[in-house]
């Protein structure tokens, strides 16, 4: 059997992926684009990928492919109806990075809430050493306790963030973009209520027709001017231009992003013009990528392949 790993580096070169070799002959590529994907997958029985587009154009000559294993939870890069028409199974990995993304969410919220970058720079610039009093707190910051933490997407990551926020004394509310949430542990509200009442709003939802541009100019207009937005979901859930304007016009206080509409960030992205890290922090889509998460990720793909070869369905996604 032939396996092709299209984006070997997406798991990190510090994580061993030789475990795939027990299933057959493996070809590794550090990275793959839409332009060279078709050539690389045409002999494969199993494709292991992350973000490479897998659709009719890239798969039409791959006559032998039976299984696509994603090194990710999201599968919006895969044309599921086309794969189903071909009998190709698609398996993702779930819950492997919940602790990492949840802690990153808290980190961004706390750094922005306490304006940590300002205070760190104040010390390092020498200003603190030059002053004549023991403390400096000229930039106002707030307790998390007593604040309302709003969540979009109450899956495993949303649940983990909710439990951490609760531990800090926050009231947690959430909005179900799909309308199918069965969560009863936290207060479910309609979207306008979520926007109006959230002091911190964190996004943990998949990208879909319901969530694309969910946070836009209209949404920012309904949020508190003191609100902090955290997006660790998918970039297009937030409208980039509208976020830029909201930050520049002080419609909200700050934003922390680990995802962008186009990645890596492009020079034309207006958010790249904001250098004030008390207003905006952007990390390079790494919240999921602790060494523990990436090790679990590879192990879960192995289990998906083992299940498939045993005639069992494990983490199979459908349109």
Tab-separated table of C-alpha atoms in Angstrom:
chain	number	residue	atom	x	y	z
A	1	UNK	CA	0.000	0.000	0.000
A	2	UNK	CA	1.205	3.497	-0.836
A	3	UNK	CA	0.803	6.399	1.563
A	4	UNK	CA	1.562	10.033	0.790
A	5	UNK	CA	2.117	12.600	3.534
A	6	UNK	CA	1.537	15.916	1.781
A	7	UNK	CA	2.510	18.257	4.621
A	8	UNK	CA	4.940	16.387	6.811
A	9	UNK	CA	6.142	19.627	8.441
A	10	UNK	CA	2.646	20.485	9.636
A	11	UNK	CA	3.150	17.995	12.460
A	12	UNK	CA	6.540	19.498	13.272
A	13	UNK	CA	9.905	17.990	12.459
A	14	UNK	CA	10.436	17.344	16.169
A	15	UNK	CA	7.604	14.775	16.140
A	16	UNK	CA	8.339	11.263	14.853
A	17	UNK	CA	6.034	10.168	12.013
A	18	UNK	CA	7.795	6.918	11.132
A	19	UNK	CA	4.780	5.125	12.648
A	20	UNK	CA	3.029	5.558	9.271
A	21	UNK	CA	5.571	3.254	7.654
A	22	UNK	CA	4.073	0.147	9.246
A	23	UNK	CA	1.178	0.487	6.821
A	24	UNK	CA	3.248	0.448	3.638
A	25	UNK	CA	5.480	2.578	1.459
A	26	UNK	CA	5.377	6.219	2.575
A	27	UNK	CA	6.373	9.284	0.571
A	28	UNK	CA	6.881	12.454	2.576
A	29	UNK	CA	6.657	16.031	1.322
A	30	UNK	CA	7.506	18.958	3.619
A	31	UNK	CA	4.640	20.996	2.158
A	32	UNK	CA	2.232	20.745	-0.777
A	33	UNK	CA	0.257	23.361	-2.673
A	34	UNK	CA	-2.816	23.113	-4.866
A	35	UNK	CA	-0.532	23.310	-7.922
A	36	UNK	CA	1.499	20.181	-7.168
A	37	UNK	CA	-1.035	18.131	-5.186
A	38	UNK	CA	-2.486	16.188	-8.139
A	39	UNK	CA	0.893	14.851	-9.231
A	40	UNK	CA	1.824	13.811	-5.708
A	41	UNK	CA	-1.356	11.893	-4.870
A	42	UNK	CA	-2.037	10.053	-8.136
A	43	UNK	CA	-0.461	6.754	-6.984
A	44	UNK	CA	-1.624	6.934	-3.360
A	45	UNK	CA	-3.931	4.548	-1.544
A	46	UNK	CA	-3.985	6.726	1.566
A	47	UNK	CA	-3.423	10.484	1.676
A	48	UNK	CA	-2.320	12.171	4.886
A	49	UNK	CA	-2.779	15.914	4.695
A	50	UNK	CA	-3.589	19.092	6.577
A	51	UNK	CA	-4.560	22.119	4.487
A	52	UNK	CA	-3.869	21.005	0.893
A	53	UNK	CA	-7.046	21.366	-1.238
A	54	UNK	CA	-8.400	17.882	-1.961
A	55	UNK	CA	-11.128	18.068	-4.564
A	56	UNK	CA	-11.961	16.882	-8.083
A	57	UNK	CA	-9.107	18.869	-9.589
A	58	UNK	CA	-6.451	17.426	-7.277
A	59	UNK	CA	-7.935	13.926	-6.901
A	60	UNK	CA	-9.343	13.067	-10.328
A	61	UNK	CA	-6.203	11.150	-11.380
A	62	UNK	CA	-5.807	9.438	-7.988
A	63	UNK	CA	-7.578	6.244	-9.010
A	64	UNK	CA	-6.434	4.182	-6.011
A	65	UNK	CA	-7.110	6.511	-3.124
A	66	UNK	CA	-9.400	4.993	-0.512
A	67	UNK	CA	-8.791	7.127	2.558
A	68	UNK	CA	-7.863	10.730	3.331
A	69	UNK	CA	-6.534	11.274	6.840
A	70	UNK	CA	-6.418	14.848	8.022
A	71	UNK	CA	-3.737	16.056	10.393
A	72	UNK	CA	-6.381	18.440	11.718
A	73	UNK	CA	-9.927	18.762	12.987
A	74	UNK	CA	-11.147	21.129	10.275
A	75	UNK	CA	-11.979	19.667	6.877
A	76	UNK	CA	-13.121	22.682	4.861
A	77	UNK	CA	-10.210	22.059	2.446
A	78	UNK	CA	-11.772	18.732	1.388
A	79	UNK	CA	-14.636	18.460	-1.106
A	80	UNK	CA	-16.686	15.930	0.854
A	81	UNK	CA	-19.464	15.425	-1.728
A	82	UNK	CA	-16.854	14.647	-4.380
A	83	UNK	CA	-15.041	12.215	-2.098
A	84	UNK	CA	-18.326	10.528	-1.216
A	85	UNK	CA	-19.150	10.175	-4.910
A	86	UNK	CA	-15.830	8.348	-5.301
A	87	UNK	CA	-16.245	6.229	-2.173
A	88	UNK	CA	-13.247	7.920	-0.559
A	89	UNK	CA	-13.454	8.034	3.236
A	90	UNK	CA	-12.274	11.175	5.028
A	91	UNK	CA	-11.164	11.005	8.659
A	92	UNK	CA	-10.234	13.935	10.864
A	93	UNK	CA	-8.790	14.138	14.387
A	94	UNK	CA	-10.793	15.581	17.254
A	95	UNK	CA	-9.972	16.833	20.745
A	96	UNK	CA	-6.232	16.379	20.392
A	97	UNK	CA	-5.370	20.038	21.069
A	98	UNK	CA	-8.112	21.062	23.488
A	99	UNK	CA	-5.787	21.864	26.428
A	100	UNK	CA	-3.385	23.857	24.242
A	101	UNK	CA	-6.006	25.999	22.481
A	102	UNK	CA	-7.904	26.612	25.713
A	103	UNK	CA	-4.795	27.793	27.539
A	104	UNK	CA	-3.845	30.023	24.593
A	105	UNK	CA	-7.325	31.558	24.680
A	106	UNK	CA	-6.874	32.407	28.360
A	107	UNK	CA	-3.363	33.691	27.698
A	108	UNK	CA	-4.495	36.132	25.001
A	109	UNK	CA	-7.441	37.326	27.080
A	110	UNK	CA	-5.322	37.883	30.176
A	111	UNK	CA	-2.476	39.611	28.336
A	112	UNK	CA	-4.905	42.041	26.718
A	113	UNK	CA	-7.012	42.517	29.824
A	114	UNK	CA	-3.979	43.355	31.986
A	115	UNK	CA	-2.077	45.175	29.216
A	116	UNK	CA	0.942	43.016	29.997
A	117	UNK	CA	2.895	44.097	26.917
A	118	UNK	CA	2.728	47.737	28.061
A	119	UNK	CA	3.975	46.927	31.563
A	120	UNK	CA	6.725	44.636	30.290
A	121	UNK	CA	7.973	47.365	27.937
A	122	UNK	CA	7.720	49.956	30.718
A	123	UNK	CA	10.214	47.986	32.771
A	124	UNK	CA	12.510	47.051	29.888
A	125	UNK	CA	12.629	50.612	28.576
A	126	UNK	CA	14.167	51.793	31.839
A	127	UNK	CA	11.172	53.952	32.755
A	128	UNK	CA	10.369	51.881	35.832
A	129	UNK	CA	13.939	52.049	37.127
A	130	UNK	CA	13.961	55.821	36.661
A	131	UNK	CA	10.778	56.537	38.608
A	132	UNK	CA	10.692	57.429	42.306
A	133	UNK	CA	7.851	55.172	43.466
A	134	UNK	CA	7.665	51.412	43.899
A	135	UNK	CA	4.734	50.766	41.549
A	136	UNK	CA	3.307	51.851	38.214
A	137	UNK	CA	-0.243	51.160	37.072
A	138	UNK	CA	-1.132	54.070	34.808
A	139	UNK	CA	-2.750	51.837	32.177
A	140	UNK	CA	-6.077	50.739	33.651
A	141	UNK	CA	-6.730	47.003	33.845
A	142	UNK	CA	-9.495	44.867	35.298
A	143	UNK	CA	-10.256	41.725	37.267
A	144	UNK	CA	-11.619	38.760	35.352
A	145	UNK	CA	-13.781	37.889	38.331
A	146	UNK	CA	-17.307	39.154	37.846
A	147	UNK	CA	-16.925	39.618	34.084
A	148	UNK	CA	-19.096	37.931	31.464
A	149	UNK	CA	-17.238	35.575	29.137
A	150	UNK	CA	-19.109	34.828	25.924
A	151	UNK	CA	-18.364	31.823	23.746
A	152	UNK	CA	-19.312	30.921	20.183
A	153	UNK	CA	-18.925	27.167	19.723
A	154	UNK	CA	-19.464	25.031	22.810
A	155	UNK	CA	-17.541	21.974	21.631
A	156	UNK	CA	-14.657	20.436	23.546
A	157	UNK	CA	-12.495	23.577	23.356
A	158	UNK	CA	-15.409	25.859	24.190
A	159	UNK	CA	-16.231	23.670	27.201
A	160	UNK	CA	-12.632	23.757	28.401
A	161	UNK	CA	-12.455	27.551	28.058
A	162	UNK	CA	-15.774	27.838	29.901
A	163	UNK	CA	-14.450	25.784	32.817
A	164	UNK	CA	-11.263	27.866	33.001
A	165	UNK	CA	-13.216	31.130	32.812
A	166	UNK	CA	-15.530	29.898	35.545
A	167	UNK	CA	-12.513	29.112	37.717
A	168	UNK	CA	-11.513	32.783	37.406
A	169	UNK	CA	-14.960	33.839	38.580
A	170	UNK	CA	-16.483	34.724	35.216
A	171	UNK	CA	-20.095	34.296	34.269
A	172	UNK	CA	-20.162	32.184	31.093
A	173	UNK	CA	-22.731	32.523	28.331
A	174	UNK	CA	-22.672	30.971	24.859
A	175	UNK	CA	-24.268	31.101	21.452
A	176	UNK	CA	-24.795	28.004	19.310
A	177	UNK	CA	-24.136	28.988	15.695
A	178	UNK	CA	-25.426	25.628	14.468
A	179	UNK	CA	-28.450	25.687	16.758
A	180	UNK	CA	-27.750	22.066	17.673
A	181	UNK	CA	-25.852	22.434	20.942
A	182	UNK	CA	-26.969	20.135	23.752
A	183	UNK	CA	-24.926	21.943	26.410
A	184	UNK	CA	-26.918	22.634	29.582
A	185	UNK	CA	-24.010	23.484	31.918
A	186	UNK	CA	-23.835	27.100	30.795
A	187	UNK	CA	-26.380	29.737	29.848
A	188	UNK	CA	-27.299	29.690	26.177
A	189	UNK	CA	-28.273	33.041	24.669
A	190	UNK	CA	-29.174	34.494	21.314
A	191	UNK	CA	-26.444	36.202	19.306
A	192	UNK	CA	-27.451	39.834	20.029
A	193	UNK	CA	-27.439	39.084	23.771
A	194	UNK	CA	-24.011	37.473	23.502
A	195	UNK	CA	-22.620	40.558	21.772
A	196	UNK	CA	-24.236	43.016	24.172
A	197	UNK	CA	-23.242	41.283	27.422
A	198	UNK	CA	-19.788	39.786	26.767
A	199	UNK	CA	-16.756	41.448	28.307
A	200	UNK	CA	-14.612	38.785	26.647
A	201	UNK	CA	-15.872	37.012	23.536
A	202	UNK	CA	-13.962	33.943	22.358
A	203	UNK	CA	-14.608	32.033	19.133
A	204	UNK	CA	-14.294	28.234	18.985
A	205	UNK	CA	-16.664	27.359	16.137
A	206	UNK	CA	-15.962	25.636	12.817
A	207	UNK	CA	-16.069	27.652	9.608
A	208	UNK	CA	-19.393	27.231	7.832
A	209	UNK	CA	-21.935	29.276	5.925
A	210	UNK	CA	-23.425	30.205	9.306
A	211	UNK	CA	-20.171	31.428	10.823
A	212	UNK	CA	-18.358	33.072	7.903
A	213	UNK	CA	-18.184	36.818	8.660
A	214	UNK	CA	-20.213	36.216	11.824
A	215	UNK	CA	-18.222	38.923	13.589
A	216	UNK	CA	-18.624	41.902	11.286
A	217	UNK	CA	-19.291	45.641	11.408
A	218	UNK	CA	-22.818	45.106	12.679
A	219	UNK	CA	-21.599	42.767	15.426
A	220	UNK	CA	-18.883	45.184	16.551
A	221	UNK	CA	-21.511	47.904	16.783
A	222	UNK	CA	-23.408	45.805	19.334
A	223	UNK	CA	-20.394	44.958	21.524
A	224	UNK	CA	-19.125	46.817	24.561
A	225	UNK	CA	-16.419	49.378	23.905
A	226	UNK	CA	-14.451	47.638	26.666
A	227	UNK	CA	-14.851	44.176	25.096
A	228	UNK	CA	-11.998	41.873	24.125
A	229	UNK	CA	-12.399	39.551	21.123
A	230	UNK	CA	-10.416	36.311	20.915
A	231	UNK	CA	-10.416	34.270	17.687
A	232	UNK	CA	-8.784	30.838	17.855
A	233	UNK	CA	-11.362	29.274	15.506
A	234	UNK	CA	-11.000	30.147	11.825
A	235	UNK	CA	-9.908	33.458	10.337
A	236	UNK	CA	-12.959	34.079	8.114
A	237	UNK	CA	-15.305	33.939	11.117
A	238	UNK	CA	-14.182	37.549	11.656
A	239	UNK	CA	-14.280	40.141	8.888
A	240	UNK	CA	-10.743	41.518	8.739
A	241	UNK	CA	-11.529	45.029	7.496
A	242	UNK	CA	-14.378	45.401	9.965
A	243	UNK	CA	-12.127	44.310	12.836
A	244	UNK	CA	-9.459	46.783	11.801
A	245	UNK	CA	-11.993	49.602	11.766
A	246	UNK	CA	-13.493	48.496	15.079
A	247	UNK	CA	-10.072	48.610	16.740
A	248	UNK	CA	-9.042	51.909	15.175
A	249	UNK	CA	-12.387	53.520	16.027
A	250	UNK	CA	-12.375	52.054	19.564
A	251	UNK	CA	-15.617	50.163	19.034
A	252	UNK	CA	-13.996	47.399	21.098
A	253	UNK	CA	-10.978	47.576	23.378
A	254	UNK	CA	-8.760	44.830	21.988
A	255	UNK	CA	-8.475	41.613	20.007
A	256	UNK	CA	-6.299	38.516	20.205
A	257	UNK	CA	-6.016	36.361	17.088
A	258	UNK	CA	-4.359	33.056	16.343
A	259	UNK	CA	-6.055	32.750	12.945
A	260	UNK	CA	-6.473	35.045	9.941
A	261	UNK	CA	-8.554	35.108	6.765
A	262	UNK	CA	-5.429	34.369	4.710
A	263	UNK	CA	-2.423	32.625	6.225
A	264	UNK	CA	0.361	33.450	6.488
A	265	UNK	CA	-0.481	37.115	6.954
A	266	UNK	CA	-0.246	39.201	3.791
A	267	UNK	CA	1.315	42.680	3.643
A	268	UNK	CA	-2.050	44.006	2.475
A	269	UNK	CA	-3.801	42.837	5.649
A	270	UNK	CA	-4.787	46.071	7.436
A	271	UNK	CA	-4.260	44.429	10.823
A	272	UNK	CA	-0.518	44.343	10.107
A	273	UNK	CA	-0.536	48.121	10.497
A	274	UNK	CA	-1.544	47.944	14.160
A	275	UNK	CA	1.653	47.793	16.209
A	276	UNK	CA	0.097	48.470	19.628
A	277	UNK	CA	0.081	45.085	21.382
A	278	UNK	CA	-2.288	46.324	24.074
A	279	UNK	CA	-4.853	46.694	21.292
A	280	UNK	CA	-4.022	43.699	19.089
A	281	UNK	CA	-2.002	40.523	19.544
A	282	UNK	CA	-1.618	38.115	16.612
A	283	UNK	CA	0.063	34.731	16.937
A	284	UNK	CA	0.940	32.615	13.856
A	285	UNK	CA	-1.741	29.882	14.052
A	286	UNK	CA	0.183	28.024	16.752
A	287	UNK	CA	-2.278	27.725	19.645
A	288	UNK	CA	-2.926	24.069	18.768
A	289	UNK	CA	0.723	23.126	18.383
A	290	UNK	CA	2.107	22.191	21.781
A	291	UNK	CA	4.461	19.212	21.547
A	292	UNK	CA	1.890	17.157	23.441
A	293	UNK	CA	-0.869	18.095	20.976
A	294	UNK	CA	1.206	17.304	17.911
A	295	UNK	CA	2.270	13.951	19.320
A	296	UNK	CA	-1.374	13.086	20.032
A	297	UNK	CA	-2.303	14.246	16.518
A	298	UNK	CA	0.015	11.782	14.805
A	299	UNK	CA	-1.081	8.979	17.121
A	300	UNK	CA	-4.733	9.647	16.337
A	301	UNK	CA	-4.093	9.476	12.578
A	302	UNK	CA	-2.460	6.088	13.108
A	303	UNK	CA	-5.588	4.908	14.958
A	304	UNK	CA	-7.793	6.204	12.136
A	305	UNK	CA	-5.809	4.208	9.579
A	306	UNK	CA	-5.856	1.094	11.744
A	307	UNK	CA	-9.633	1.351	12.128
A	308	UNK	CA	-10.128	1.822	8.390
A	309	UNK	CA	-8.015	-1.210	7.538
A	310	UNK	CA	-10.003	-3.228	10.074
A	311	UNK	CA	-13.256	-2.260	8.348
A	312	UNK	CA	-14.333	0.096	11.140
A	313	UNK	CA	-15.318	3.722	10.961
A	314	UNK	CA	-13.397	6.100	13.212
A	315	UNK	CA	-13.697	9.894	12.952
A	316	UNK	CA	-15.199	9.654	9.463
A	317	UNK	CA	-16.663	13.005	8.409
A	318	UNK	CA	-19.562	13.439	6.004
A	319	UNK	CA	-21.090	16.286	4.039
